[in-house]
Coordinates of C-alpha atoms in Angstrom, one line a residue:
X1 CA 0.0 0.0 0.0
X2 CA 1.1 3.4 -0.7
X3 CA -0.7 7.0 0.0
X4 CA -1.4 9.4 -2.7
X5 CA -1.7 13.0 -1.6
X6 CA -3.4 14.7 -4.9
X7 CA -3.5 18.1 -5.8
X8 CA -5.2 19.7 -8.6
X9 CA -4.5 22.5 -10.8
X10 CA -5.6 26.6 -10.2
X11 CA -9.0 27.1 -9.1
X12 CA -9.6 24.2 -8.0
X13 CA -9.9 21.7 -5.1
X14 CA -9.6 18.4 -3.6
X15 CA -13.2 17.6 -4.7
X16 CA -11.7 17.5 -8.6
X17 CA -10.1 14.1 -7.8
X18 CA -13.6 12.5 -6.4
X19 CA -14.1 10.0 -9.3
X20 CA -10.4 8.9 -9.1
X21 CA -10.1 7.9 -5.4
X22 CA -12.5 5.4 -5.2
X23 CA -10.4 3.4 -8.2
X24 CA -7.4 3.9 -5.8
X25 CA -8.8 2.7 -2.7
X26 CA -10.5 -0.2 -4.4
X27 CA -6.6 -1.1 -5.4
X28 CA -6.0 -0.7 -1.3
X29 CA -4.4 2.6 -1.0
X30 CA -4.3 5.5 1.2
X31 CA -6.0 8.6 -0.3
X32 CA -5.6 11.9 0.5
X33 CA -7.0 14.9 -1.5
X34 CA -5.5 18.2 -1.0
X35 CA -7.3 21.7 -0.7
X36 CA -4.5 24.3 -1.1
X37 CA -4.6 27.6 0.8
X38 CA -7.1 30.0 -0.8
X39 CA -9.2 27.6 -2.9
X40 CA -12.2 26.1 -2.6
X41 CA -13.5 25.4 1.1
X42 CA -10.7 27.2 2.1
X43 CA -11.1 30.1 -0.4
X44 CA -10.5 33.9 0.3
X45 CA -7.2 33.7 1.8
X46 CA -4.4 35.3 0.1
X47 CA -1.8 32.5 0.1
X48 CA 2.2 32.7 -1.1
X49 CA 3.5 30.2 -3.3
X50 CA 5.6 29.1 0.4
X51 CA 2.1 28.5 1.7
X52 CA 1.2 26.0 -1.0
X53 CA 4.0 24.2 -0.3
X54 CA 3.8 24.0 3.3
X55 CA 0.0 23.3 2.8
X56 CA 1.3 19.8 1.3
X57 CA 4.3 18.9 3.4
X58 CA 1.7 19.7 6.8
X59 CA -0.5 17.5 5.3
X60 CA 2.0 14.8 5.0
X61 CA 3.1 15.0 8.3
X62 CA -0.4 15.7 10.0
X63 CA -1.5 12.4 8.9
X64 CA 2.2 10.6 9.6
X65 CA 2.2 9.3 6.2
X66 CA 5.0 7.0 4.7
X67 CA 5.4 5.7 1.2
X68 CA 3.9 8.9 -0.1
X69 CA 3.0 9.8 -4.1
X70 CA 2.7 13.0 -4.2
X71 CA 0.7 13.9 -7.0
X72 CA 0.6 17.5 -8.6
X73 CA -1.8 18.6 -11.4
X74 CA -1.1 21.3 -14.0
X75 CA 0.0 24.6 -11.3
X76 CA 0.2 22.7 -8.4
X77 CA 3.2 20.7 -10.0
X78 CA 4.9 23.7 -9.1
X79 CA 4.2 23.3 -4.5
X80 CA 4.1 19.3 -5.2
X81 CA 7.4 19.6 -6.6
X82 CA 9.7 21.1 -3.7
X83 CA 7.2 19.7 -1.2
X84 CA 8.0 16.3 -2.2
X85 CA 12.0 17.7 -2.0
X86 CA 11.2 18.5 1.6
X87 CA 9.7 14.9 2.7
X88 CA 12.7 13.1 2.6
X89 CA 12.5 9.2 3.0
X90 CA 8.7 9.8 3.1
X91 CA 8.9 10.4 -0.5
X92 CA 7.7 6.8 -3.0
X93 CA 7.7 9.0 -6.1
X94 CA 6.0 12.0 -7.2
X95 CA 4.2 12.3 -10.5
X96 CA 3.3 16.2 -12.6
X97 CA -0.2 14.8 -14.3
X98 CA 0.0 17.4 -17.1
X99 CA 1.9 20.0 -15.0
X100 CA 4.1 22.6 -14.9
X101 CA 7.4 21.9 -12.8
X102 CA 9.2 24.3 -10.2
X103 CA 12.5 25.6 -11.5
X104 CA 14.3 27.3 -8.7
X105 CA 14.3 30.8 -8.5
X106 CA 10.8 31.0 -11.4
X107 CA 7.6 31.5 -10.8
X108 CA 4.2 29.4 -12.4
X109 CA 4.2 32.7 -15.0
X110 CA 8.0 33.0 -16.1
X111 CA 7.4 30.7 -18.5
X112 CA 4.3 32.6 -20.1
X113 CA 5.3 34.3 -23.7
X114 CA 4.6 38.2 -21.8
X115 CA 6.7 36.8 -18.5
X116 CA 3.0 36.9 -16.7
X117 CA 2.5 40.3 -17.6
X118 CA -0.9 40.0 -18.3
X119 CA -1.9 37.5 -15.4
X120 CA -0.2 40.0 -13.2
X121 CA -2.5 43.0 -14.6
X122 CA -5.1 40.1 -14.0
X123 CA -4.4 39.6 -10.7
X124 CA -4.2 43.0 -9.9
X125 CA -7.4 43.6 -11.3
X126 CA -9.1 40.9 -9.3
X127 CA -8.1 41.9 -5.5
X128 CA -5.0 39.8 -5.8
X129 CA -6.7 36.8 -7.0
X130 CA -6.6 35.0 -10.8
X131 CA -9.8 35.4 -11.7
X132 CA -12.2 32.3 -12.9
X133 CA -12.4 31.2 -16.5
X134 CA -15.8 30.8 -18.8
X135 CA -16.6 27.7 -19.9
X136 CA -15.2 27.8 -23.4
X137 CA -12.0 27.7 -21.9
X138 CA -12.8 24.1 -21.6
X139 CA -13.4 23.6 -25.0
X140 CA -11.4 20.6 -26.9
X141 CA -10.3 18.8 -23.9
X142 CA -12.0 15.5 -24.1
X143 CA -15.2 16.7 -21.4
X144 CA -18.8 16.2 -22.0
X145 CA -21.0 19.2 -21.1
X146 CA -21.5 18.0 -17.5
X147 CA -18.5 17.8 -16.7
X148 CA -17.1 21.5 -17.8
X149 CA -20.7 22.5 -15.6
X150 CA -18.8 20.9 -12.6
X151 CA -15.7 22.2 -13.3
X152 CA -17.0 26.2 -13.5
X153 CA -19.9 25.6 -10.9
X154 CA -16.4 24.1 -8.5
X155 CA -13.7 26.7 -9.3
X156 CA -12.7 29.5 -7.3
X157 CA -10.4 32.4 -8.2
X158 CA -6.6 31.5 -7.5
X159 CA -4.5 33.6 -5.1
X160 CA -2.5 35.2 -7.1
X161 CA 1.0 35.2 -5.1
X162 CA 1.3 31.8 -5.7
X163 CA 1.7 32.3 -9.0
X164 CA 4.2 34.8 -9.3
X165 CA 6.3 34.0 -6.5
X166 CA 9.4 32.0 -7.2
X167 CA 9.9 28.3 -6.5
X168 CA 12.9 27.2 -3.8
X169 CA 14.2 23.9 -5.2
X170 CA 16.9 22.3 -2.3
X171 CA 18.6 20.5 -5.4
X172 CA 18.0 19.4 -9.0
X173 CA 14.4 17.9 -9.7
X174 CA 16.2 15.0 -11.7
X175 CA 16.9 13.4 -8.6
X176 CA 13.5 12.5 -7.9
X177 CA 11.8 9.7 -8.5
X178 CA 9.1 11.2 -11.0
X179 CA 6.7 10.4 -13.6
X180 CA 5.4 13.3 -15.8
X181 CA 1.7 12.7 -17.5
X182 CA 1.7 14.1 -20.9
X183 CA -2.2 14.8 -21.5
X184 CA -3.1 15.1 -25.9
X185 CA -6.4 15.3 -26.9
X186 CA -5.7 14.8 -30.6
X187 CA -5.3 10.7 -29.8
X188 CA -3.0 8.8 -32.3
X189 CA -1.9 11.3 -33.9
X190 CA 0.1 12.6 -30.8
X191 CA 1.3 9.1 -29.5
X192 CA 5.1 10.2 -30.4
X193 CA 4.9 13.5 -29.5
X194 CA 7.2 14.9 -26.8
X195 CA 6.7 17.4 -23.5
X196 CA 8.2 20.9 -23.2
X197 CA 11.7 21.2 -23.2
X198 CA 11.9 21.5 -19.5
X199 CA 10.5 18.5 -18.6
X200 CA 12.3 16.5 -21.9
X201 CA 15.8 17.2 -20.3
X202 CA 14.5 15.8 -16.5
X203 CA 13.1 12.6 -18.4
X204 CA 16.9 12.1 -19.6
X205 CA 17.3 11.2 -15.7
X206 CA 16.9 7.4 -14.6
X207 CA 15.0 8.4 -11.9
X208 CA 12.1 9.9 -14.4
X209 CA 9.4 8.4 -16.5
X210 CA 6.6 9.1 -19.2
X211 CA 3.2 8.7 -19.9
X212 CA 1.1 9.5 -21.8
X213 CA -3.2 10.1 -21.7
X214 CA -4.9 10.3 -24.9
X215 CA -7.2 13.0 -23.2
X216 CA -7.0 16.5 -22.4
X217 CA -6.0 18.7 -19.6
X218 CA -8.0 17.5 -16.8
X219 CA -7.8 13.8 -17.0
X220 CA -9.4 12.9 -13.5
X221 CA -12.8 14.2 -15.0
X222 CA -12.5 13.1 -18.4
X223 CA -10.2 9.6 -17.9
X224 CA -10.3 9.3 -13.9
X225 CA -10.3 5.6 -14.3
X226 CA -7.3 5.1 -17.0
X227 CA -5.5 7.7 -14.6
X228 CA -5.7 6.2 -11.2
X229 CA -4.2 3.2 -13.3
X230 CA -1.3 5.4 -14.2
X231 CA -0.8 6.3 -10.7
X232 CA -0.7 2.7 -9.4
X233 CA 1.5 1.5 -12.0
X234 CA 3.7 4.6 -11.3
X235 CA 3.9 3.7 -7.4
X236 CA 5.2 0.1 -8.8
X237 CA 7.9 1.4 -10.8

């Protein structure tokens, strides 16, 4: 048995993995999905990209776990991936499903094409908070109707510190036991295709892995099933 602590994306909360942990406890895990500061039930409070990561590691430790898979989904890659620096021997492996990934010294927006200029206008706009998305931003990703209703009806605006405050990396990410999940909606036409440059170097690590989905960003609405499977066989490796 292992424990999965899973943490979605922006503006959202542990509630966006509730058709995946049933298939995980059926396979006799340990389950824990993460609210992060600011989001959800815990929405309003204007969290630091620090307090993300402590929001994990607490976790973590609150519940004494051991044999831990951190599991980080497309921001939160970003707070799963020093958290699961700062766990130590508590630390199985830890898997980005679709994520970014923290780079010391960056922030979730260095990456953008402006350098988060506009999310920072954004943000500063929205009483420090990233504000939510319509519905079309859904669009193309492999989700019926229903489920881009949940997804809007569930989000909440992201604090917006945690997005523009720099990552604190202890050492290099290739030293982790990782898998990365490469989400493509376009099916076999994307079976060879490759992740972001970033994350292409890490995979040159023996410690690293891919998958891939044939799905789109959100996998645990649209493939919950064929993802928890990913996450048990990644535990294995």
């Amino acid at each position: 048995m292992v424990n999965y602590v899973l943490v979605a994306g922006a503006r959202l909360g542990a509630w966006a993995w509730d058709e995946v942990v049933p298939y995980l406890r059926a396979a006799g895990h340990g389950v824990y999905p993460l609210t992060l500061s600011g989001l959800a039930e815990k929405r309003g409070v204007h969290a630091s990209q620090a307090t993300h990561v402590q929001d994990i590691v607490s976790e973590v430790e609150r519940q004494g776990l051991r044999d831990v898979v951190l599991v980080g989904h497309s921001y939160s890659g970003i707070p799963v991936g020093q958290a699961a620096e700062r766990i130590g021997d508590r630390l199985n492996r830890v898997v980005f499903v679709d994520s970014s990934i923290p780079s010391d010294g960056e922030s979730f927006v260095s990456a953008w094409p402006d350098g988060g200029a506009a999310v920072e206008a954004s943000i500063a706009e929205n009483g420090g908070f990233w504000p939510l998305v319509p519905a079309a931003h859904y669009d193309g990703e492999g989700l019926t109707d229903e489920q881009i209703a949940r997804l809007v009806r569930g989000a909440t605006p992201h604090p917006g510190a945690t997005l523009t405050e720099p990552a604190v990396l202890a050492g290099p990410l290739s030293e982790l036991p990782a898998t990365y999940i490469l989400c493509l909606p376009d099916g076999a036409e994307s079976a060879d295709a490759e992740p972001d440059e970033d994350v292409t170097k890490l995979l040159n690590s023996k410690h690293w892995r891919l998958a891939r989905m044939n799905t789109g960003h959100w996998p645990m609405f649209s493939q919950p099933r064929e993802l928890a499977q990913i996450l048990i066989d990644s535990a294995a490796e």
